[in-house]
Amino acid sequence: MYTTSSAFLDALIEANISFIFANIGSDHPALVEAIAEARASGRKIPEVITCPNEMVGMSAAHGYWQASGVPQAVVVHVECGTQALAGAVHNAAKGRAPMVIFAGASPYTQHGELKGSRNEFIQWIQDVHDQRGLVRGYMKYDNELRTGRNVKEIVHRALQFANSDPKGPVYLMGAREVMEEEVEPTPNDVAAWRSIEPAALSGRGVEQIGAALMRARRPLVVTSFVGRNPNAVAPLTALCRRLGIGVLESVPNAMNFPHTDPLYQGNQWNHPSQNPVLADADVILVIDSDVPWIPTVSKPADSARIFHIDIDPLKQQMPLWHIKAEGVFRADAETALGQINTWLDANPADDVAVQARADHYTCLHAARARELAALERRPEGGAMTAEYLIARLRLLASDDMLFLNEGISNYHTVFNHLALDRPGSIFTSGGGSLGWNGGAALGVKMAQPNKTVIALTGDGSFMFTVPSSVHWMARRYAAPFVQIIFNNRGWKSPKLSTLAVHPDGYAAHANQLDTSFEPVPDYVGVAAAAGGAWGRQIRDPAEVDEALAEALHIVREEKRCAVLDVWLDHH
Ligand SMILES: Cc1ncc(C[n+]2csc(CCOP(=O)(O)OP(=O)(O)O)c2C)c(N)n1
Ligand SMILES: [Mg+2]
């Protein structure tokens, strides 16, 4: 027995896919049968990971890719399973995370004309006009499997899109009759479906950017996700050091530049104030950023010369986007930075000017370090701060740790006080649909089983992760991680959003804004009930060191999830 479904599984193996994050239904008998048949006959197939919630499964595929660079597969149920992927679709698209999603489809025969024909009531109810349309706005590619004869071709074409820049998820669907079709196995021709080669700068572009940066008084790099490709960090660091260029992160998604380097100038999120480094720059290289600044609060000087490099500089999926750049380049960051460095080998900069620029930034960096250190002091009177917590975690940090940051109003706290220098050591969703961190932590751990995985999450974001599914999967698939919850008893960010627009209105004087989580859930209890997690609530800074050490011990030695429910000031 060899069916379309068998060929689909073979295609995944050929594409080096190890896991199928699966949530199956009445659309998948052919696939379930083909999986059982392959196991019985000893044919290699990806390991199937049962995902009680689709969003968690897709977030796991997202995290797996972030920690390995290898896309995985997600299998979901028809149109409603596709809808249940929910905000994970947005996160993968915005975070440019490749993966192949496969959904079944309602059978297209109803009298038993073909194997797989309708035999359950739900197949009429789940028949919709445009199932692919549910996610089309977010997919690099979508298609329907219409015959088993070319299923491998379609899977490899889909993955070629997923793996080519800008990367992203792809969606395939196939009705029951097609997935049941018996076919002849076809040869492995995956080598004919390579991703497109990274795009380079034009020669003129290299010279323009190189010369402008070299002659600048206050050159600045602004980036958000250069470090999504960890190999791009070294050429960025080399460029900045050889020219004395400051680096400002805007809404960082990765470790883009070593935070302890004196050229590092901090990270800007929704801070409602002009960034002085940005205002002072005369030449700015924006490289890999979706939001380099928020012009209503912080922007470059009108006279600043701006160059923009991104593999998608038009931001094709964003209806409104603009920065006033004199040069816009569609190029891969690692490649482009390498080209500029090579140009500088032949066109050396003036050492005195470089030193002056570096001295200026070194001075600012030192002032910033003093401010951060002051924030890290153990709070008096026993109140907990996120800064203190993260600073203590930093002292325990080791090269085997990978961090996930969904800290929301504490995103910047995590980046600032972990102060990471290691490329590939921290991830965010890259999007804005909350609840990524739980599933993603599972995926990161599955991709890097020898690492200690630490997810940092807001309490609201913990609830968005579907913790019952996440913690059940963590135990079932032996993928334990530490989860640290910034418990401010609710949603601080929407409250800040309101006050930023209406600083002195009714909301500012109201007793409550419907953002509170009172009575407060027992988050440790949720994780313990679902997956046997260990956990502890911390309210006093005096407990932090011991609790962190215990959590690390539990996750490393007992191989169980460890949840720290850290009580901060009320939001
Ligand atoms: C799926 C989804 N629903 C709603 C929102 C809107 N939203 C943005 S921040 C936020 C609150 C998050 O709460 P929490 O994780 O506790 O972080 P805090 O703001 O308290 O730091 C909400 C509801 C969103 N971004 N994504
Ligand atoms: Mg909160």
Coordinates of C-alpha atoms and ligand atoms in Angstrom, one line a residue:
M1 CA 0.0 0.0 0.0
Y2 CA 1.6 3.3 -1.1
T3 CA -0.7 6.3 -1.2
T4 CA -0.5 10.1 -1.7
S5 CA -0.2 10.2 2.1
S6 CA 2.8 7.8 2.0
A7 CA 4.4 10.0 -0.7
F8 CA 3.7 13.1 1.4
L9 CA 5.6 11.5 4.4
D10 CA 8.5 10.5 2.1
A11 CA 8.7 14.1 0.8
L12 CA 9.0 15.4 4.4
I13 CA 11.8 12.9 5.1
E14 CA 13.6 14.0 1.9
A15 CA 13.3 17.6 3.1
N16 CA 15.0 16.7 6.3
I17 CA 11.9 17.3 8.5
S18 CA 12.2 15.4 11.8
F19 CA 8.8 16.3 13.4
I20 CA 5.2 16.6 12.5
F21 CA 3.4 18.7 15.0
A22 CA -0.1 17.2 14.6
N23 CA -3.6 17.7 15.5
I24 CA -5.7 15.3 13.5
G25 CA -9.3 14.7 12.6
S26 CA -11.8 13.1 10.3
D27 CA -9.9 14.4 7.3
H28 CA -6.7 12.4 8.1
P29 CA -7.6 8.6 7.9
A30 CA -5.2 8.2 4.9
L31 CA -2.4 10.0 6.7
V32 CA -2.9 8.1 9.9
E33 CA -3.1 4.8 8.0
A34 CA 0.1 5.7 6.1
I35 CA 1.9 6.5 9.3
A36 CA 0.9 3.2 10.9
E37 CA 1.8 1.3 7.7
A38 CA 5.3 3.0 7.5
R39 CA 5.9 2.2 11.2
A40 CA 4.8 -1.4 10.7
S41 CA 7.0 -1.9 7.7
G42 CA 10.0 0.0 9.2
R43 CA 10.0 2.9 6.7
K44 CA 11.4 6.1 8.1
I45 CA 8.9 8.9 8.7
P46 CA 9.1 12.1 10.9
E47 CA 8.2 11.7 14.6
V48 CA 4.6 12.7 15.2
I49 CA 4.1 15.1 18.1
T50 CA 0.6 15.1 19.4
C51 CA -0.5 18.8 19.9
P52 CA -3.7 19.1 21.9
N53 CA -3.9 22.7 20.6
E54 CA -2.9 23.8 17.1
M55 CA -1.5 27.2 18.1
V56 CA 0.9 25.5 20.5
G57 CA 1.9 23.0 17.7
M58 CA 2.6 25.8 15.2
S59 CA 4.5 27.8 17.9
A60 CA 6.6 24.7 18.6
A61 CA 7.5 24.5 14.9
H62 CA 8.3 28.2 15.0
G63 CA 10.6 27.7 18.0
Y64 CA 12.2 24.6 16.5
W65 CA 13.2 26.6 13.4
Q66 CA 14.5 29.5 15.5
A67 CA 16.8 27.2 17.4
S68 CA 17.9 25.1 14.5
G69 CA 17.3 26.8 11.2
V70 CA 15.5 23.6 10.1
P71 CA 11.8 24.0 9.1
Q72 CA 9.3 21.4 10.4
A73 CA 5.8 20.2 9.5
V74 CA 2.5 21.1 11.1
V75 CA -0.6 19.0 10.4
V76 CA -4.0 20.3 11.3
H77 CA -7.7 19.5 10.8
V78 CA -9.6 21.1 7.8
E79 CA -10.8 24.7 8.0
C80 CA -11.5 24.8 11.7
G81 CA -8.2 23.3 12.6
T82 CA -6.6 25.9 10.3
Q83 CA -8.5 28.6 12.2
A84 CA -7.3 27.2 15.5
L85 CA -3.7 27.9 14.4
A86 CA -4.8 31.3 15.4
G87 CA -2.2 34.0 16.1
A88 CA 0.7 31.5 15.6
V89 CA 0.1 32.2 11.8
H90 CA 0.7 35.9 12.3
N91 CA 3.8 35.3 14.4
A92 CA 5.4 32.9 11.9
A93 CA 4.6 35.2 9.0
K94 CA 6.0 38.3 10.8
G95 CA 8.9 36.4 12.3
R96 CA 9.7 35.0 8.9
A97 CA 9.7 31.5 10.2
P98 CA 9.5 28.8 7.6
M99 CA 7.5 25.6 8.1
V100 CA 5.0 23.5 6.0
I101 CA 1.5 23.3 7.2
F102 CA -0.8 20.6 5.9
A103 CA -4.5 20.5 6.5
G104 CA -7.0 18.0 5.2
A105 CA -10.2 19.1 3.4
S106 CA -13.7 17.9 3.3
P107 CA -14.3 15.0 0.9
Y108 CA -15.5 16.2 -2.6
T109 CA -17.7 13.1 -3.2
Q110 CA -20.8 12.2 -1.1
H111 CA -22.1 8.8 -2.5
G112 CA -19.1 6.6 -2.0
E113 CA -17.8 7.3 -5.6
L114 CA -14.1 7.2 -4.3
K115 CA -12.3 5.9 -1.3
G116 CA -12.5 8.6 1.3
S117 CA -16.0 9.8 0.3
R118 CA -18.1 11.4 2.9
N119 CA -19.3 9.2 5.8
E120 CA -19.5 11.6 8.7
F121 CA -21.9 14.5 9.4
I122 CA -19.2 17.0 10.0
Q123 CA -17.9 16.7 6.4
W124 CA -20.8 18.8 5.1
I125 CA -20.5 21.3 7.8
Q126 CA -16.7 21.7 7.3
D127 CA -17.0 22.2 3.5
V128 CA -16.1 25.9 2.8
H129 CA -15.5 27.9 -0.4
D130 CA -11.9 29.0 0.3
Q131 CA -10.1 27.1 3.0
R132 CA -6.7 28.3 1.8
G133 CA -8.0 31.9 2.0
L134 CA -8.2 31.6 5.8
V135 CA -4.4 32.0 5.9
R136 CA -3.4 33.2 2.5
G137 CA -2.5 36.7 3.6
Y138 CA 0.2 35.2 5.8
M139 CA 1.6 32.4 3.7
K140 CA 4.5 32.5 1.3
Y141 CA 2.7 29.9 -0.8
D142 CA -0.5 27.9 -0.7
N143 CA -1.8 25.1 -2.8
E144 CA -4.0 22.1 -2.9
L145 CA -2.8 18.6 -3.5
R146 CA -5.0 17.4 -6.4
T147 CA -3.4 14.1 -7.2
G148 CA -0.9 11.8 -5.6
R149 CA 1.2 11.7 -8.8
N150 CA 2.9 15.0 -8.0
V151 CA 2.6 15.4 -4.3
K152 CA 6.4 15.4 -3.7
E153 CA 6.8 18.1 -6.3
I154 CA 4.2 20.3 -4.6
V155 CA 5.7 19.7 -1.1
H156 CA 9.2 20.6 -2.3
R157 CA 8.0 23.6 -4.2
A158 CA 6.2 24.8 -1.1
L159 CA 9.4 24.3 1.0
Q160 CA 11.4 26.1 -1.6
F161 CA 9.2 29.2 -1.0
A162 CA 9.4 28.7 2.8
N163 CA 13.2 28.5 2.8
S164 CA 13.8 31.4 0.4
D165 CA 14.1 34.9 1.7
P166 CA 12.0 36.5 3.1
K167 CA 11.3 33.1 4.7
G168 CA 7.9 32.2 6.0
P169 CA 5.2 29.5 6.5
V170 CA 3.5 27.7 3.6
Y171 CA 0.1 26.0 3.5
L172 CA -1.1 22.9 1.7
M173 CA -4.4 21.1 1.8
G174 CA -5.6 17.9 0.4
A175 CA -9.1 16.2 0.4
R176 CA -9.6 12.7 1.7
E177 CA -10.0 11.1 -1.7
V178 CA -6.7 12.5 -2.9
M179 CA -4.8 11.5 0.2
E180 CA -6.2 7.9 -0.2
E181 CA -5.1 7.6 -3.9
E182 CA -2.7 4.7 -4.5
V183 CA 0.4 5.8 -6.4
E184 CA 3.8 4.5 -7.4
P185 CA 6.7 5.8 -5.3
T186 CA 8.8 8.4 -7.2
P187 CA 12.5 9.1 -6.9
N188 CA 14.0 11.6 -4.4
D189 CA 14.7 14.7 -6.3
V190 CA 14.8 17.2 -3.4
A191 CA 18.2 18.5 -4.6
A192 CA 16.4 20.1 -7.5
W193 CA 14.4 22.4 -5.1
R194 CA 17.0 24.5 -3.4
S195 CA 16.2 27.8 -1.8
I196 CA 17.3 30.8 -3.7
E197 CA 20.8 32.1 -3.1
P198 CA 21.1 35.1 -0.7
A199 CA 20.8 38.5 -2.5
A200 CA 23.8 40.8 -2.6
L201 CA 24.2 44.6 -2.8
S202 CA 25.0 46.2 -6.1
G203 CA 28.6 47.4 -6.4
R204 CA 27.4 51.0 -6.4
G205 CA 25.4 50.3 -3.2
V206 CA 28.4 48.9 -1.4
E207 CA 30.4 52.0 -2.3
Q208 CA 27.6 54.4 -1.4
I209 CA 27.0 52.9 2.0
G210 CA 30.7 52.2 2.8
A211 CA 31.7 55.8 1.9
A212 CA 28.9 57.4 3.8
L213 CA 29.6 55.4 7.0
M214 CA 33.3 56.0 6.7
R215 CA 32.9 59.8 6.5
A216 CA 30.2 60.2 9.1
R217 CA 30.7 62.0 12.3
R218 CA 28.1 60.0 14.2
P219 CA 27.3 56.8 12.2
L220 CA 24.6 54.6 13.7
V221 CA 23.2 51.1 12.8
V222 CA 19.6 50.5 13.7
T223 CA 18.5 46.9 13.6
S224 CA 15.8 44.6 14.9
F225 CA 16.6 41.1 13.6
V226 CA 20.0 40.9 11.9
G227 CA 20.8 38.2 14.5
R228 CA 17.9 36.0 13.4
N229 CA 20.8 34.7 11.2
P230 CA 23.4 34.2 13.9
N231 CA 26.1 34.3 11.2
A232 CA 25.3 37.9 10.5
V233 CA 26.3 39.1 13.9
A234 CA 30.1 38.7 13.3
P235 CA 30.2 40.8 10.1
L236 CA 28.0 43.5 11.8
T237 CA 30.3 43.6 14.8
A238 CA 33.4 43.8 12.6
L239 CA 31.9 46.6 10.6
C240 CA 30.9 48.7 13.6
R241 CA 34.3 48.2 15.4
R242 CA 36.4 49.1 12.4
L243 CA 34.5 52.3 11.8
G244 CA 33.3 53.3 15.3
I245 CA 29.6 52.9 14.5
G246 CA 27.1 52.9 17.3
V247 CA 24.3 50.3 17.4
L248 CA 20.8 50.9 18.5
E249 CA 18.3 48.1 18.6
S250 CA 14.7 48.9 17.9
V251 CA 12.3 46.2 19.0
P252 CA 14.9 43.5 18.9
N253 CA 13.9 40.0 18.0
A254 CA 17.3 38.3 18.5
M255 CA 20.9 38.8 19.8
N256 CA 22.0 41.3 17.1
F257 CA 25.1 42.8 18.6
P258 CA 27.0 42.1 21.8
H259 CA 25.4 44.1 24.6
T260 CA 28.7 44.5 26.5
D261 CA 30.4 46.1 23.5
P262 CA 31.0 49.8 24.1
L263 CA 29.4 50.6 20.8
Y264 CA 26.1 49.1 21.9
Q265 CA 23.6 51.9 22.6
G266 CA 20.6 50.1 24.0
N267 CA 17.1 49.1 22.7
Q268 CA 14.0 51.2 22.1
W269 CA 10.5 49.8 22.3
N270 CA 7.4 51.9 23.1
H271 CA 9.4 54.3 25.2
P272 CA 7.5 57.6 24.8
S273 CA 10.6 59.7 24.3
Q274 CA 13.1 60.8 21.7
N275 CA 16.1 58.5 21.6
P276 CA 19.1 60.9 21.9
V277 CA 21.5 58.6 20.0
L278 CA 19.1 58.4 17.1
A279 CA 18.6 62.2 17.1
D280 CA 22.3 62.7 17.0
A281 CA 23.2 60.4 14.2
D282 CA 24.3 61.9 10.8
V283 CA 24.4 58.6 8.9
I284 CA 22.1 55.8 9.7
L285 CA 22.2 52.3 8.3
V286 CA 18.8 50.6 9.0
I287 CA 19.5 46.9 8.5
D288 CA 16.8 44.2 9.1
S289 CA 14.1 46.1 10.9
D290 CA 10.3 46.3 10.6
V291 CA 10.1 49.3 13.0
P292 CA 13.4 51.2 13.1
W293 CA 11.7 54.0 15.1
I294 CA 8.3 55.4 15.9
P295 CA 8.3 58.9 14.4
T296 CA 5.6 60.3 16.6
V297 CA 8.0 59.9 19.6
S298 CA 11.5 59.3 18.3
K299 CA 13.1 59.9 14.9
P300 CA 16.4 60.8 13.2
A301 CA 17.4 64.4 12.5
D302 CA 15.9 65.7 9.2
S303 CA 19.5 66.1 7.9
A304 CA 20.4 62.5 8.6
R305 CA 21.5 60.4 5.6
I306 CA 19.6 57.0 5.8
F307 CA 20.4 53.8 4.0
H308 CA 18.1 50.8 4.3
I309 CA 19.0 47.1 3.8
D310 CA 16.5 44.4 4.1
I311 CA 15.5 41.4 2.1
D312 CA 12.1 42.9 2.0
P313 CA 12.7 46.7 2.2
L314 CA 9.3 47.5 0.7
K315 CA 7.6 45.6 3.5
Q316 CA 5.3 44.1 1.0
Q317 CA 2.8 42.9 3.6
M318 CA 2.5 46.2 5.4
P319 CA 0.1 48.7 3.7
L320 CA 1.6 51.7 5.4
W321 CA 5.4 51.9 5.7
H322 CA 8.1 54.5 5.0
I323 CA 11.4 55.7 6.1
K324 CA 13.2 58.6 4.3
A325 CA 16.1 56.6 2.9
E326 CA 18.5 57.9 0.2
G327 CA 19.4 54.3 -0.7
V328 CA 17.1 51.3 -0.4
F329 CA 18.6 47.8 -1.0
R330 CA 17.1 44.4 -1.2
A331 CA 19.9 42.3 0.2
D332 CA 20.7 39.6 2.7
A333 CA 22.3 41.2 5.8
E334 CA 25.2 38.7 6.2
T335 CA 26.1 39.0 2.5
A336 CA 25.7 42.8 2.4
L337 CA 27.8 43.3 5.6
G338 CA 30.5 41.0 4.2
Q339 CA 30.6 43.1 1.0
I340 CA 30.9 46.4 2.9
N341 CA 33.7 44.9 5.1
T342 CA 35.5 43.8 1.9
W343 CA 35.2 47.3 0.4
L344 CA 36.6 48.7 3.6
D345 CA 39.6 46.4 3.3
A346 CA 40.5 48.2 0.1
N347 CA 39.4 51.7 1.4
P348 CA 40.7 52.0 4.9
A349 CA 39.1 54.5 7.3
D350 CA 41.0 57.3 9.1
D351 CA 42.1 55.9 12.4
V352 CA 41.7 59.2 14.3
A353 CA 38.1 59.7 13.1
V354 CA 37.2 56.1 14.0
Q355 CA 38.7 56.6 17.5
A356 CA 36.8 59.8 18.1
R357 CA 33.5 58.1 17.1
A358 CA 34.2 55.1 19.2
D359 CA 35.2 57.2 22.2
H360 CA 31.9 59.1 22.0
Y361 CA 29.8 55.9 22.0
T362 CA 32.0 54.3 24.7
C363 CA 31.2 57.2 26.9
L364 CA 27.4 56.9 26.3
H365 CA 27.7 53.1 26.8
A366 CA 29.3 53.6 30.2
A367 CA 26.6 56.0 31.3
R368 CA 23.9 53.5 30.2
A369 CA 25.7 50.7 32.1
R370 CA 25.5 52.9 35.3
E371 CA 21.8 53.5 34.8
L372 CA 21.1 49.8 34.3
A373 CA 23.2 48.9 37.4
A374 CA 21.2 51.3 39.5
L375 CA 18.0 49.7 38.4
E376 CA 19.3 46.3 39.3
R377 CA 19.9 47.1 43.0
R378 CA 18.0 44.9 45.4
P379 CA 14.8 46.9 46.1
E380 CA 14.4 48.2 49.6
G381 CA 11.3 47.2 51.6
G382 CA 10.9 43.8 50.0
A383 CA 9.1 44.7 46.8
M384 CA 10.2 42.7 43.8
T385 CA 11.4 44.3 40.5
A386 CA 11.9 42.6 37.2
E387 CA 15.3 44.3 36.8
Y388 CA 16.5 42.7 40.0
L389 CA 15.2 39.3 39.0
I390 CA 16.8 39.3 35.5
A391 CA 20.1 40.6 36.9
R392 CA 20.2 37.7 39.3
L393 CA 19.4 35.3 36.4
R394 CA 22.2 36.9 34.4
L395 CA 24.7 35.9 37.2
L396 CA 23.6 32.2 36.7
A397 CA 23.7 32.4 32.9
S398 CA 25.9 30.0 31.0
D399 CA 26.6 29.2 27.4
D400 CA 24.2 26.3 27.5
M401 CA 21.2 28.6 28.0
L402 CA 18.6 29.7 25.4
F403 CA 16.1 32.4 26.3
L404 CA 12.6 33.1 25.0
N405 CA 11.3 36.6 25.6
E406 CA 7.6 37.3 25.7
G407 CA 7.9 39.7 28.6
I408 CA 5.7 42.4 27.0
S409 CA 6.0 45.4 29.2
N410 CA 9.2 43.8 30.3
Y411 CA 10.6 42.9 26.9
H412 CA 13.3 45.6 27.3
T413 CA 14.0 44.6 30.9
V414 CA 14.9 41.1 29.7
F415 CA 17.1 42.3 26.9
N416 CA 18.8 45.0 29.0
H417 CA 19.5 43.0 32.1
L418 CA 20.4 39.7 30.5
A419 CA 22.9 41.7 28.4
L420 CA 23.7 38.8 26.1
D421 CA 26.7 38.6 23.9
R422 CA 26.1 35.2 22.2
P423 CA 24.5 35.0 18.8
G424 CA 21.4 32.8 18.7
S425 CA 20.9 32.9 22.5
I426 CA 17.5 34.7 22.6
F427 CA 14.3 34.7 20.6
T428 CA 11.0 36.5 20.5
S429 CA 8.0 35.8 18.4
G430 CA 8.8 38.5 15.9
G431 CA 5.1 39.2 15.8
G432 CA 2.5 40.5 18.2
S433 CA 0.1 37.6 18.8
L434 CA 0.6 36.7 22.4
G435 CA 1.1 33.1 23.6
W436 CA 4.1 32.1 21.5
N437 CA 6.5 31.4 24.3
G438 CA 5.1 28.1 25.7
G439 CA 4.9 26.2 22.4
A440 CA 8.1 27.9 21.2
A441 CA 10.0 26.8 24.3
L442 CA 9.0 23.2 23.5
G443 CA 10.3 23.5 19.9
V444 CA 13.5 25.2 21.1
K445 CA 14.1 22.3 23.6
M446 CA 13.3 19.7 20.9
A447 CA 15.8 21.3 18.5
Q448 CA 18.5 21.7 21.2
P449 CA 17.9 19.0 23.8
N450 CA 21.2 19.6 25.5
K451 CA 20.5 23.3 26.2
T452 CA 18.7 24.8 29.2
V453 CA 15.7 26.6 27.8
I454 CA 14.3 29.6 29.8
A455 CA 11.0 31.2 28.7
L456 CA 10.2 34.6 30.2
T457 CA 6.6 35.6 30.0
G458 CA 4.0 38.1 31.1
D459 CA 1.2 36.6 33.2
G460 CA -1.3 37.5 30.4
S461 CA 1.0 35.9 27.9
F462 CA 1.3 32.8 30.0
M463 CA -2.5 32.4 29.8
F464 CA -2.4 33.0 26.1
T465 CA 0.0 30.0 25.6
V466 CA -2.7 27.5 26.4
P467 CA -0.5 26.2 29.4
S468 CA -2.5 23.0 29.8
S469 CA -1.4 21.9 26.3
V470 CA 2.1 23.2 26.6
H471 CA 2.8 21.5 30.0
W472 CA 1.2 18.2 28.9
M473 CA 3.4 18.2 25.8
A474 CA 6.5 19.1 27.8
R475 CA 6.1 15.9 29.9
R476 CA 4.9 13.7 27.2
Y477 CA 7.8 14.5 24.9
A478 CA 10.5 15.1 27.6
A479 CA 11.0 18.7 26.6
P480 CA 11.4 20.5 30.0
F481 CA 12.1 24.2 30.3
V482 CA 12.1 26.9 32.9
Q483 CA 9.2 29.4 32.6
I484 CA 9.4 32.6 34.6
I485 CA 6.2 34.6 34.8
F486 CA 6.2 38.3 35.3
N487 CA 3.1 38.3 37.4
N488 CA 1.7 41.9 37.6
R489 CA -1.8 40.5 38.0
G490 CA -3.0 41.5 34.6
W491 CA -2.5 43.3 31.4
K492 CA -0.3 46.3 31.9
S493 CA 0.3 47.1 28.3
P494 CA -3.2 47.9 27.2
K495 CA -3.5 50.2 30.2
L496 CA -0.3 52.0 29.1
S497 CA -1.6 52.2 25.6
T498 CA -4.8 54.0 26.9
L499 CA -2.8 56.4 29.1
A500 CA -0.5 57.3 26.3
V501 CA -3.4 58.6 24.2
H502 CA -5.6 59.8 27.1
P503 CA -3.2 60.8 29.8
D504 CA -5.7 62.8 31.8
G505 CA -9.1 61.4 30.7
Y506 CA -11.7 59.2 32.5
A507 CA -9.5 56.1 32.2
A508 CA -6.6 57.8 33.9
H509 CA -8.9 58.4 36.9
A510 CA -10.8 55.2 36.9
N511 CA -10.5 52.6 39.6
Q512 CA -9.9 49.8 37.1
L513 CA -9.7 49.3 33.4
D514 CA -10.9 45.7 33.0
T515 CA -7.3 44.6 32.7
S516 CA -6.9 42.9 36.1
F517 CA -6.6 39.1 36.8
E518 CA -8.1 39.2 40.3
P519 CA -8.7 36.7 41.7
V520 CA -5.2 35.6 40.7
P521 CA -4.9 32.1 39.1
D522 CA -2.5 29.6 40.5
Y523 CA -0.1 29.3 37.5
V524 CA 2.2 26.8 39.1
G525 CA -0.9 24.7 39.9
V526 CA -2.0 24.8 36.2
A527 CA 1.4 23.6 35.0
A528 CA 1.7 21.0 37.7
A529 CA -1.8 19.6 37.0
A530 CA -1.2 19.5 33.2
G531 CA 2.4 18.2 33.1
G532 CA 3.7 17.5 36.6
A533 CA 5.7 20.7 36.5
W534 CA 7.6 21.8 39.6
G535 CA 6.9 25.4 40.6
R536 CA 7.2 28.1 43.1
Q537 CA 5.7 31.5 43.8
I538 CA 8.2 34.3 44.7
R539 CA 7.2 37.5 46.3
D540 CA 10.3 38.5 48.2
P541 CA 13.7 39.4 46.5
A542 CA 15.4 37.5 49.2
E543 CA 14.0 34.3 47.7
V544 CA 15.2 34.9 44.1
D545 CA 18.6 33.3 44.2
E546 CA 17.5 30.2 45.8
A547 CA 14.4 29.8 43.6
L548 CA 16.4 30.3 40.4
A549 CA 19.0 27.8 41.5
E550 CA 16.2 25.3 42.4
A551 CA 14.4 25.8 39.1
L552 CA 17.7 25.2 37.1
H553 CA 18.3 22.1 39.2
I554 CA 14.9 20.7 38.6
V555 CA 14.9 21.3 34.8
R556 CA 18.5 19.9 34.4
E557 CA 18.5 17.0 36.9
E558 CA 14.9 16.0 37.2
K559 CA 14.0 16.9 33.6
R560 CA 10.8 18.5 34.6
C561 CA 9.4 21.9 33.8
A562 CA 10.1 24.5 36.5
V563 CA 7.6 27.4 36.7
L564 CA 8.5 30.5 38.7
D565 CA 5.5 32.7 39.4
V566 CA 7.2 36.0 40.3
W567 CA 5.0 38.7 41.9
L568 CA 5.9 42.2 40.7
D569 CA 4.1 45.4 41.5
H570 CA 0.5 45.4 40.6
H571 CA 0.0 46.6 37.0
Ligands
LIG1 C1 -3.5 37.2 20.8 C2 -3.5 38.6 21.4 N1 -4.5 39.1 22.1 C3 -4.5 40.4 22.6 C4 -3.4 41.2 22.4 C5 -3.4 42.6 22.9 N2 -2.4 42.8 24.1 C6 -1.2 43.3 23.9 S1 -0.3 43.3 25.3 C7 -1.6 42.6 26.2 C8 -1.4 42.3 27.6 C9 -0.3 41.3 27.9 O1 -0.3 41.0 29.3 P1 0.9 40.4 30.0 O2 1.5 39.3 29.2 O3 0.6 40.1 31.4 O4 2.0 41.6 29.9 P2 2.0 43.0 30.6 O5 1.4 44.0 29.7 O6 1.2 42.9 31.9 O7 3.4 43.3 30.8 C10 -2.7 42.4 25.4 C11 -3.9 41.7 25.9 C12 -2.3 40.6 21.6 N3 -1.2 41.3 21.4 N4 -2.4 39.4 21.2
MG2 MG 0.9 41.2 33.0

